[in-house]
Tab-separated table of C-alpha atoms in Angstrom:
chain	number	residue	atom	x	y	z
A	1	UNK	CA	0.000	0.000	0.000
A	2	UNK	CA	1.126	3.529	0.041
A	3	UNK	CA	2.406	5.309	3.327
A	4	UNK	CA	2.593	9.221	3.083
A	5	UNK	CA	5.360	10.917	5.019
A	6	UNK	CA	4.758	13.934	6.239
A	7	UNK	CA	8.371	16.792	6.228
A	8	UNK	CA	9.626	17.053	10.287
A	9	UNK	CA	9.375	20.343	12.470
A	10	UNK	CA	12.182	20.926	13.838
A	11	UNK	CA	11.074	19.391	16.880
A	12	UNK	CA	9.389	16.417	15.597
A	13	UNK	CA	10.803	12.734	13.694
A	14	UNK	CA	9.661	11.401	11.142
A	15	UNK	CA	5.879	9.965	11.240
A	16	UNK	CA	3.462	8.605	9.031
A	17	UNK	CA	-0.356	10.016	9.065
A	18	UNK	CA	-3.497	9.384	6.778
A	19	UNK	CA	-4.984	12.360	7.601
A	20	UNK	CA	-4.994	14.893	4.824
A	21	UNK	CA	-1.702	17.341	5.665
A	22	UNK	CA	-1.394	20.944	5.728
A	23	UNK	CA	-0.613	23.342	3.062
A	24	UNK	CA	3.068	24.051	4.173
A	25	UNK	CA	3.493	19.908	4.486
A	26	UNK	CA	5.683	18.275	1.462
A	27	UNK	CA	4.127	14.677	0.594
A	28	UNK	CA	6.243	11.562	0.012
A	29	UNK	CA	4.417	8.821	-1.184
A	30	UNK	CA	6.772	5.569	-0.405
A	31	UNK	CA	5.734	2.105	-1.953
A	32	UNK	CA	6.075	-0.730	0.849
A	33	UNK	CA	5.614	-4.768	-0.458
A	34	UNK	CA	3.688	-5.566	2.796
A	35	UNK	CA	0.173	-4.066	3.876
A	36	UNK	CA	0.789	-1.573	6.999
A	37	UNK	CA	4.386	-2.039	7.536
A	38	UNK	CA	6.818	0.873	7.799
A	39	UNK	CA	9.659	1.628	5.159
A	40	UNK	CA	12.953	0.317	7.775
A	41	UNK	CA	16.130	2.172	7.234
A	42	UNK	CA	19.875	0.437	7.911
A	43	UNK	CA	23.177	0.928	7.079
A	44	UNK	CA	23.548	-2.465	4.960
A	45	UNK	CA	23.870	-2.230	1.428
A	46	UNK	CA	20.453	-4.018	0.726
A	47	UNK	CA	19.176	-0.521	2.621
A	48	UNK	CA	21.109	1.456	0.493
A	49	UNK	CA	19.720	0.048	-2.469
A	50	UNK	CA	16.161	0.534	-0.826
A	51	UNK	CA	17.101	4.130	-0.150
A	52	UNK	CA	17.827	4.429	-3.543
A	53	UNK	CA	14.591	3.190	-4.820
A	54	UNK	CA	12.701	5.178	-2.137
A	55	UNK	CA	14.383	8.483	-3.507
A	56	UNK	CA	13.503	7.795	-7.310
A	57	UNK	CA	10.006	6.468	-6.392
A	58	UNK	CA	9.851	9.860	-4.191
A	59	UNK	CA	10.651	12.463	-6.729
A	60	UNK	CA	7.784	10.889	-9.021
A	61	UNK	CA	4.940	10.384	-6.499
A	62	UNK	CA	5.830	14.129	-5.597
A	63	UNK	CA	1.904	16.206	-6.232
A	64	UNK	CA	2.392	18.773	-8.904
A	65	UNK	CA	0.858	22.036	-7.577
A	66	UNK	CA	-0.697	24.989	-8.454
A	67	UNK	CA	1.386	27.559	-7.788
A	68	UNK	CA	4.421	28.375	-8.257
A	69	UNK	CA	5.377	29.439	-4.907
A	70	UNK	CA	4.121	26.227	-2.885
A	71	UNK	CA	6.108	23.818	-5.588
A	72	UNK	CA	9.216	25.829	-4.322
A	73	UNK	CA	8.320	25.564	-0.767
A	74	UNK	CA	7.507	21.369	-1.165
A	75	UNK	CA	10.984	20.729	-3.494
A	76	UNK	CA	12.788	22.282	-0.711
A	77	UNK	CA	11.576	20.538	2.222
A	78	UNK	CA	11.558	17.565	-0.237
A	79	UNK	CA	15.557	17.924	-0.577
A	80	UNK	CA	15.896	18.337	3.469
A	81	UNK	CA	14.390	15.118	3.827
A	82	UNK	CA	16.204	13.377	1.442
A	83	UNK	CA	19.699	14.934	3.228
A	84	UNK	CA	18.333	14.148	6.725
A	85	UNK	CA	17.676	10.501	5.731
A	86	UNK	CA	21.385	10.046	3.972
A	87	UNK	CA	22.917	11.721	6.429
A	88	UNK	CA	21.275	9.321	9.316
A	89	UNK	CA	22.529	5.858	6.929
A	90	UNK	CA	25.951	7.294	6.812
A	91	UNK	CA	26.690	7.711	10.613
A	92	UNK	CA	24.833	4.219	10.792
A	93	UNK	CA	27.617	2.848	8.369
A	94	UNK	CA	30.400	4.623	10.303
A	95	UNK	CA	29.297	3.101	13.607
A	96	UNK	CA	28.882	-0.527	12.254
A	97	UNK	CA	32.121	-0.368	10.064
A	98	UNK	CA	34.198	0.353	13.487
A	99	UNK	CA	33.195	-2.600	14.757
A	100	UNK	CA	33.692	-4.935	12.039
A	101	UNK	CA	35.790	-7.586	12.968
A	102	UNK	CA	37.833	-10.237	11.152
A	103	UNK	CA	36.068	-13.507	10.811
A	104	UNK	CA	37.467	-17.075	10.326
A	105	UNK	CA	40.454	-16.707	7.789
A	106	UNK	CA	41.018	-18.891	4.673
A	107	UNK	CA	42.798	-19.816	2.426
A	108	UNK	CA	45.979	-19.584	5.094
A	109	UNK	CA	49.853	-20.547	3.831
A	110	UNK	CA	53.003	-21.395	5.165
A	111	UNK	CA	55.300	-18.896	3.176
A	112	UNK	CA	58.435	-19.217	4.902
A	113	UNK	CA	60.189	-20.353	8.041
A	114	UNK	CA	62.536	-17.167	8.843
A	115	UNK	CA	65.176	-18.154	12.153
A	116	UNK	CA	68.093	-15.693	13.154
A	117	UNK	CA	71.165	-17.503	13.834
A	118	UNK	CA	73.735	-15.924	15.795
A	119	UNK	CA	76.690	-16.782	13.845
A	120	UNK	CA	75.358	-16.815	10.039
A	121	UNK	CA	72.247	-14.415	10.644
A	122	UNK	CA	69.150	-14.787	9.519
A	123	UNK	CA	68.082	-18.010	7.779
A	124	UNK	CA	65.300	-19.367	5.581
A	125	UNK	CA	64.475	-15.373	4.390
A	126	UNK	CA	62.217	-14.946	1.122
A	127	UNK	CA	64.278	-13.880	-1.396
A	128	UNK	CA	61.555	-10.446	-2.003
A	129	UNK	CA	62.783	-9.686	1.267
A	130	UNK	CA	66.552	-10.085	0.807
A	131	UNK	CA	67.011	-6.497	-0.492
A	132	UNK	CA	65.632	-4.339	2.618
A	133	UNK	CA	68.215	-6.496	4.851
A	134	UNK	CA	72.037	-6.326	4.918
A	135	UNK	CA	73.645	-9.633	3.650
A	136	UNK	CA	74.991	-10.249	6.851
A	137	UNK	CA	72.740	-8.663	9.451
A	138	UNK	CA	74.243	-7.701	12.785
A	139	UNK	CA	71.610	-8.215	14.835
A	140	UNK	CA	68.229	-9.454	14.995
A	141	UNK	CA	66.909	-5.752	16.753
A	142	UNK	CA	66.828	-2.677	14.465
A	143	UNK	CA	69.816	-1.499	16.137
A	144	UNK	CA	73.292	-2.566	17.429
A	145	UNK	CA	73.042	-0.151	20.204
A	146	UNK	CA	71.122	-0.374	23.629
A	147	UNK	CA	70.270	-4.014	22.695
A	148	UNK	CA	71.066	-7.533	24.253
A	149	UNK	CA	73.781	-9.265	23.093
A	150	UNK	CA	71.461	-12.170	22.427
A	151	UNK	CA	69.976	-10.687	20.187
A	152	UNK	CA	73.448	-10.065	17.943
A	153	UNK	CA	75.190	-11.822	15.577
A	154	UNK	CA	78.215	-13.539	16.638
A	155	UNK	CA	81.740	-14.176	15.484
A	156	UNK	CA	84.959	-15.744	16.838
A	157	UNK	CA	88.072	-13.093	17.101
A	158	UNK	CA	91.550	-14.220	16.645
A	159	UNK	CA	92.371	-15.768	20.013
A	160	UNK	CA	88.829	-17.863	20.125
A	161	UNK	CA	86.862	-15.317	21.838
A	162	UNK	CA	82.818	-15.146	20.754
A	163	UNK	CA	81.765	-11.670	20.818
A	164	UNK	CA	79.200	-9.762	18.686
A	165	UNK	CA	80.231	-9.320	15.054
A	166	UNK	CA	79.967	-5.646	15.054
A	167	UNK	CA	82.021	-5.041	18.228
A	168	UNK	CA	85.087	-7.023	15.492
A	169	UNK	CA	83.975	-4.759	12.365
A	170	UNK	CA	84.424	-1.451	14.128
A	171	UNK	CA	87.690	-3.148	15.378
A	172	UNK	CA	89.184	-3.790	12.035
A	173	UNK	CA	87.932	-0.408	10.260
A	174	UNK	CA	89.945	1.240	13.458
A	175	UNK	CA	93.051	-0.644	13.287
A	176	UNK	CA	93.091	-0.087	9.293
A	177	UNK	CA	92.561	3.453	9.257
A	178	UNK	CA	95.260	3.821	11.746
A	179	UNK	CA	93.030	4.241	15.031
A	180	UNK	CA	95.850	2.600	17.587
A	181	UNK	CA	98.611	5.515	16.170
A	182	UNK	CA	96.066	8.043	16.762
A	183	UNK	CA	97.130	10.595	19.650
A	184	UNK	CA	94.451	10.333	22.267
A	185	UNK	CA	92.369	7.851	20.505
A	186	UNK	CA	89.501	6.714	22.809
A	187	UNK	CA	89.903	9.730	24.913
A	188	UNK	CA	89.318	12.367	22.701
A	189	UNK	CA	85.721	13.126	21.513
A	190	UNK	CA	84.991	13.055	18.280
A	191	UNK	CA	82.435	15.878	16.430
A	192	UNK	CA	79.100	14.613	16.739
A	193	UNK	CA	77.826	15.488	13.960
A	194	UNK	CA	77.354	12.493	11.613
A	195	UNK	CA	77.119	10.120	14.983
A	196	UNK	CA	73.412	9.346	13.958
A	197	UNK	CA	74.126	8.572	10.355
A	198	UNK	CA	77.081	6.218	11.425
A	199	UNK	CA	74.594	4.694	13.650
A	200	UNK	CA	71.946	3.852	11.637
A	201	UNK	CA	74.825	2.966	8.596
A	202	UNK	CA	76.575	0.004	11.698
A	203	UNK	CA	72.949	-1.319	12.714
A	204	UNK	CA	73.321	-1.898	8.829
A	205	UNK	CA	76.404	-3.738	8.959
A	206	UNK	CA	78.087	-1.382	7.484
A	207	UNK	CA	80.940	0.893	8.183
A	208	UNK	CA	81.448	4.677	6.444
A	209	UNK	CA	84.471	4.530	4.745
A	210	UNK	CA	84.934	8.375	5.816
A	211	UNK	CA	83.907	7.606	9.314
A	212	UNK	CA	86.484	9.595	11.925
A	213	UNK	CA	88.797	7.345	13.911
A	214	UNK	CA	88.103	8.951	17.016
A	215	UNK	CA	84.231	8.289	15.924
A	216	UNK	CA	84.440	4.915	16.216
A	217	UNK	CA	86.747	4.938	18.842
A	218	UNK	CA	83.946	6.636	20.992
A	219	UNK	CA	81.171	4.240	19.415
A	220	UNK	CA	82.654	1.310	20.896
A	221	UNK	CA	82.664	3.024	24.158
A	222	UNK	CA	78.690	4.108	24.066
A	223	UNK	CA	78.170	-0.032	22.607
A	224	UNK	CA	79.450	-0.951	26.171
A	225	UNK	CA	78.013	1.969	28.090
A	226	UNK	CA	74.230	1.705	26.308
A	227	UNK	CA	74.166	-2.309	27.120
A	228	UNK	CA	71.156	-3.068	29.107
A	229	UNK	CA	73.330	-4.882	31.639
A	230	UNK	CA	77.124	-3.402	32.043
A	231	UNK	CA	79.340	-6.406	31.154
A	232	UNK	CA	80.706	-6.393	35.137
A	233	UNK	CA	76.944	-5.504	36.682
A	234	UNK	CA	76.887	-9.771	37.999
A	235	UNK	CA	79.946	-8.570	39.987
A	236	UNK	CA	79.289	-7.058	43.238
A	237	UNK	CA	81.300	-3.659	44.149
A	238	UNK	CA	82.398	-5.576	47.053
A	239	UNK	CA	84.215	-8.230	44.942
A	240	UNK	CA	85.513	-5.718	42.553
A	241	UNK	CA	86.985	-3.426	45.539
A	242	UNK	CA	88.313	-6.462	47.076
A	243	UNK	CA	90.702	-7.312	44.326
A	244	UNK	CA	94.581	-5.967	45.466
A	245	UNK	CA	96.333	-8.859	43.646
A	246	UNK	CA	97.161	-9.904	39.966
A	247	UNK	CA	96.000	-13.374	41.110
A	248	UNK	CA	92.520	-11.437	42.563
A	249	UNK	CA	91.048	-10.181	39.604
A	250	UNK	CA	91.942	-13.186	37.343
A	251	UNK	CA	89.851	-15.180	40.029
A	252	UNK	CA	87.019	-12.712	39.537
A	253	UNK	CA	86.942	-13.110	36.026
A	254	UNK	CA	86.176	-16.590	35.862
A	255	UNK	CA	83.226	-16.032	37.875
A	256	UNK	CA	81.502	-14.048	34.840
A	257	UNK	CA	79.158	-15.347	32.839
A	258	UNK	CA	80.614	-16.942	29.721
A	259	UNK	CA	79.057	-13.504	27.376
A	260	UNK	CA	80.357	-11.069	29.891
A	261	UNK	CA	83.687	-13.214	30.478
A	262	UNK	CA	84.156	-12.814	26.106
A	263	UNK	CA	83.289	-9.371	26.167
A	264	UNK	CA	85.630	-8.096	28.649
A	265	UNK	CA	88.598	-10.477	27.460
A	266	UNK	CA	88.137	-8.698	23.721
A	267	UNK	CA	88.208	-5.278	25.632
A	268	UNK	CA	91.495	-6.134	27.810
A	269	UNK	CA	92.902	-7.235	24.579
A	270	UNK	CA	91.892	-3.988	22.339
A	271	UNK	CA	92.867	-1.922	25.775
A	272	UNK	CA	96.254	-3.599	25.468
A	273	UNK	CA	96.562	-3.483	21.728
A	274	UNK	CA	96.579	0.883	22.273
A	275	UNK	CA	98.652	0.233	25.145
A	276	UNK	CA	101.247	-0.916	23.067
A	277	UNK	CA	101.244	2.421	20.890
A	278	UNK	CA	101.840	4.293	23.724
A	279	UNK	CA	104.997	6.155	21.920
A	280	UNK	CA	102.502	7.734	19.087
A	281	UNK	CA	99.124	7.932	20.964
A	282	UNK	CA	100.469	9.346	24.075
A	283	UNK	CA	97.329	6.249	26.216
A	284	UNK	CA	99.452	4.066	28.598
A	285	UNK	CA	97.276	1.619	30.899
A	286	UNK	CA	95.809	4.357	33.305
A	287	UNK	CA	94.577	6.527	30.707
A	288	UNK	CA	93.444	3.834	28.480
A	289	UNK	CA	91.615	2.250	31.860
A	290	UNK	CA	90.213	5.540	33.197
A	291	UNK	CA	88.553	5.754	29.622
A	292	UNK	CA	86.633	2.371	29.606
A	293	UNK	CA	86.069	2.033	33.392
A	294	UNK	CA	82.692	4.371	33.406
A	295	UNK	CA	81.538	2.072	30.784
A	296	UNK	CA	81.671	-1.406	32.063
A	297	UNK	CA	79.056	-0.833	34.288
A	298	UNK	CA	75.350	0.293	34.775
A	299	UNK	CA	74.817	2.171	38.085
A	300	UNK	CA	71.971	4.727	38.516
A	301	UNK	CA	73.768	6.923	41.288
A	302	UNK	CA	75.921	9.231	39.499
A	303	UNK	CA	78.070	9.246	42.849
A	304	UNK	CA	78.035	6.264	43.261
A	305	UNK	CA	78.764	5.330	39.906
A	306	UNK	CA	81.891	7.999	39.913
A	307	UNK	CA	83.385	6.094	43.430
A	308	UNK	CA	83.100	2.684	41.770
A	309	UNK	CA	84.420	3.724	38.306
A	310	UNK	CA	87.556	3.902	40.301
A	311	UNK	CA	87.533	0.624	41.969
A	312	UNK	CA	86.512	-0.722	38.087
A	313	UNK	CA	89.476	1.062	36.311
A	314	UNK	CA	92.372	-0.094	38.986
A	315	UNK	CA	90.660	-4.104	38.090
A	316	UNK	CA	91.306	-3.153	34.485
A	317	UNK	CA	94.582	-1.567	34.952
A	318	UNK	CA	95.952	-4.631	36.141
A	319	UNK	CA	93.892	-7.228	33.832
A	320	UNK	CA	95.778	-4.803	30.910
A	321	UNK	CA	99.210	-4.750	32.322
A	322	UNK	CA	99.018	-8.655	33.271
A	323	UNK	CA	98.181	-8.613	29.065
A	324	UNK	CA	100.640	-6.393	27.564
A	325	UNK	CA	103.388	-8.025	29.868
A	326	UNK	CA	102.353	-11.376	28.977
A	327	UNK	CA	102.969	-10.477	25.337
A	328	UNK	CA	105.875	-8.864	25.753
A	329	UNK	CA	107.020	-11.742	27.936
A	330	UNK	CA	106.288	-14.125	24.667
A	331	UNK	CA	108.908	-12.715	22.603
């Protein structure tokens, strides 16, 4: 049957009468398929297309009238309606699309099995993927820096040591771009100005060939100091301020964990490796010590931290000397 809307007041809804309406009322004559039941309105596309229909089957059931003044008058409130009506489905849609949520999924594949191995990186990788990664990825994390060393690549050194693979590339780019001749190398501070890039270029796996010496001298300092867990943090300062013999601190040493234990044998060895260039770079075991002692540890107090930074560099003094006379001893 036919339902006649009648336009809203502002302070009315829609409504449908069968009384006769008003001059200033607009008439919209909408078709329903069942006897006495309302046209429903939903944001579903099967309401849409309803909507649709209702609009066309609107504008031609719309009374032609007499003057021209009232056809004005019911075309306007006509096109209000129509608005008011769209304008109602679309915040419906907005409100049901936020909640959608992702059904059952099908159709579900195994691409790839992807593993990160710590001495040959990461394994199994789809070949689309290959370019965004370095061919030998340092680490698992986005960065070298701040990060566990579990999470690194590792790689033997010369005397059998496993330490991160980085830690040995910024080793080998300092010792061939004559970082151990440098005068104050891994005391003075390098300009700070390209530190990001060189950053972001050794999370890579890659070293600047133009990189500063004194650069990457300081970068393997802030690798030890931006650990999550300073290399000599499962020490006690108790132990460490205990130690007044050679024999003392070797003893502590082998109650490291095996990472920690690697790490800080590679850094006695590079310590003692600028020891040893004393004559050109002016670092002899104190300075060289006093340098890497702030690093080697994570303490919160900053006076704290300052009293046992002393206690740590007289452990590495010795450790250092105990190397560099050992060599020295060998030939």
């Amino acid at each position: 049957m036919a339902q006649v809307l009648q336009s809203p007041t502002p302070t009315s809804h829609f409504s449908s009468s069968t009384s006769p309406p008003s001059s200033d009322d607009t008439i919209l004559i909408l078709t329903t398929n069942q006897e006495h039941q309302p046209l429903s309105l939903s944001s579903s596309s099967s309401s849409f297309s309803s909507l649709a229909v209702a609009v066309n089957n609107s504008f031609s059931a719309v009374t032609e009238c007499e003057a021209d003044g009232k056809k004005t008058r019911q075309e306007l409130s006509l096109l209000a309606i129509l608005v008011t009506l769209l304008r109602k489905s679309l915040v419906s849609c907005s409100s049901d699309s936020a909640a959608m949520d992702i059904g059952h999924p099908t159709n579900v594949r195994h691409v790839a099995h992807v593993t990160f191995d710590r001495f040959n990186g990461f394994l199994g990788l789809p070949r689309e993927f290959e370019p965004q990664l370095p061919t030998i990825a340092p680490s698992a994390s986005a960065t070298v820096f701040g990060v566990s060393t579990e999470s690194m690549k590792l790689s033997y050194d010369t005397r059998g040591n496993i330490v991160p693979t980085i830690l040995l590339l910024m080793q080998r780019h300092l010792y061939a771009q004559g970082g151990l001749q440098a005068e104050g190398i891994f005391r003075i501070n390098a300009d700070n100005n390209r530190e990001d890039y060189v950053r972001e270029q050794l999370s890579k796996g890659v070293v600047p060939q133009d990189i500063d010496v004194h650069c990457l001298a300081g970068l393997i300092k802030a690798w030890f100091r931006e650990l999550p867990r300073g290399i000599l943090d499962s020490l006690s300062p108790e132990q460490v301020m205990q130690c007044q013999t050679e024999e003392d601190c070797v003893e502590l040493t082998s109650q490291l964990p095996q990472t920690e234990a690697s790490l800080l044998e590679w850094t006695i060895n590079l310590m003692a490796d600028v020891v040893q260039e004393e004559h050109l770079n002016k670092m002899n075991v104190r300075n060289i010590a006093m340098v890497f002692a702030p690093n080697m540890t994570q303490m919160v107090d900053p006076l704290s931290a300052l009293m046992y930074a002393v206690q740590v560099m007289n452990f590495l003094k010795t450790l250092v000397s105990r190397t560099v006379k050992a060599r020295r001893e060998a030939f």
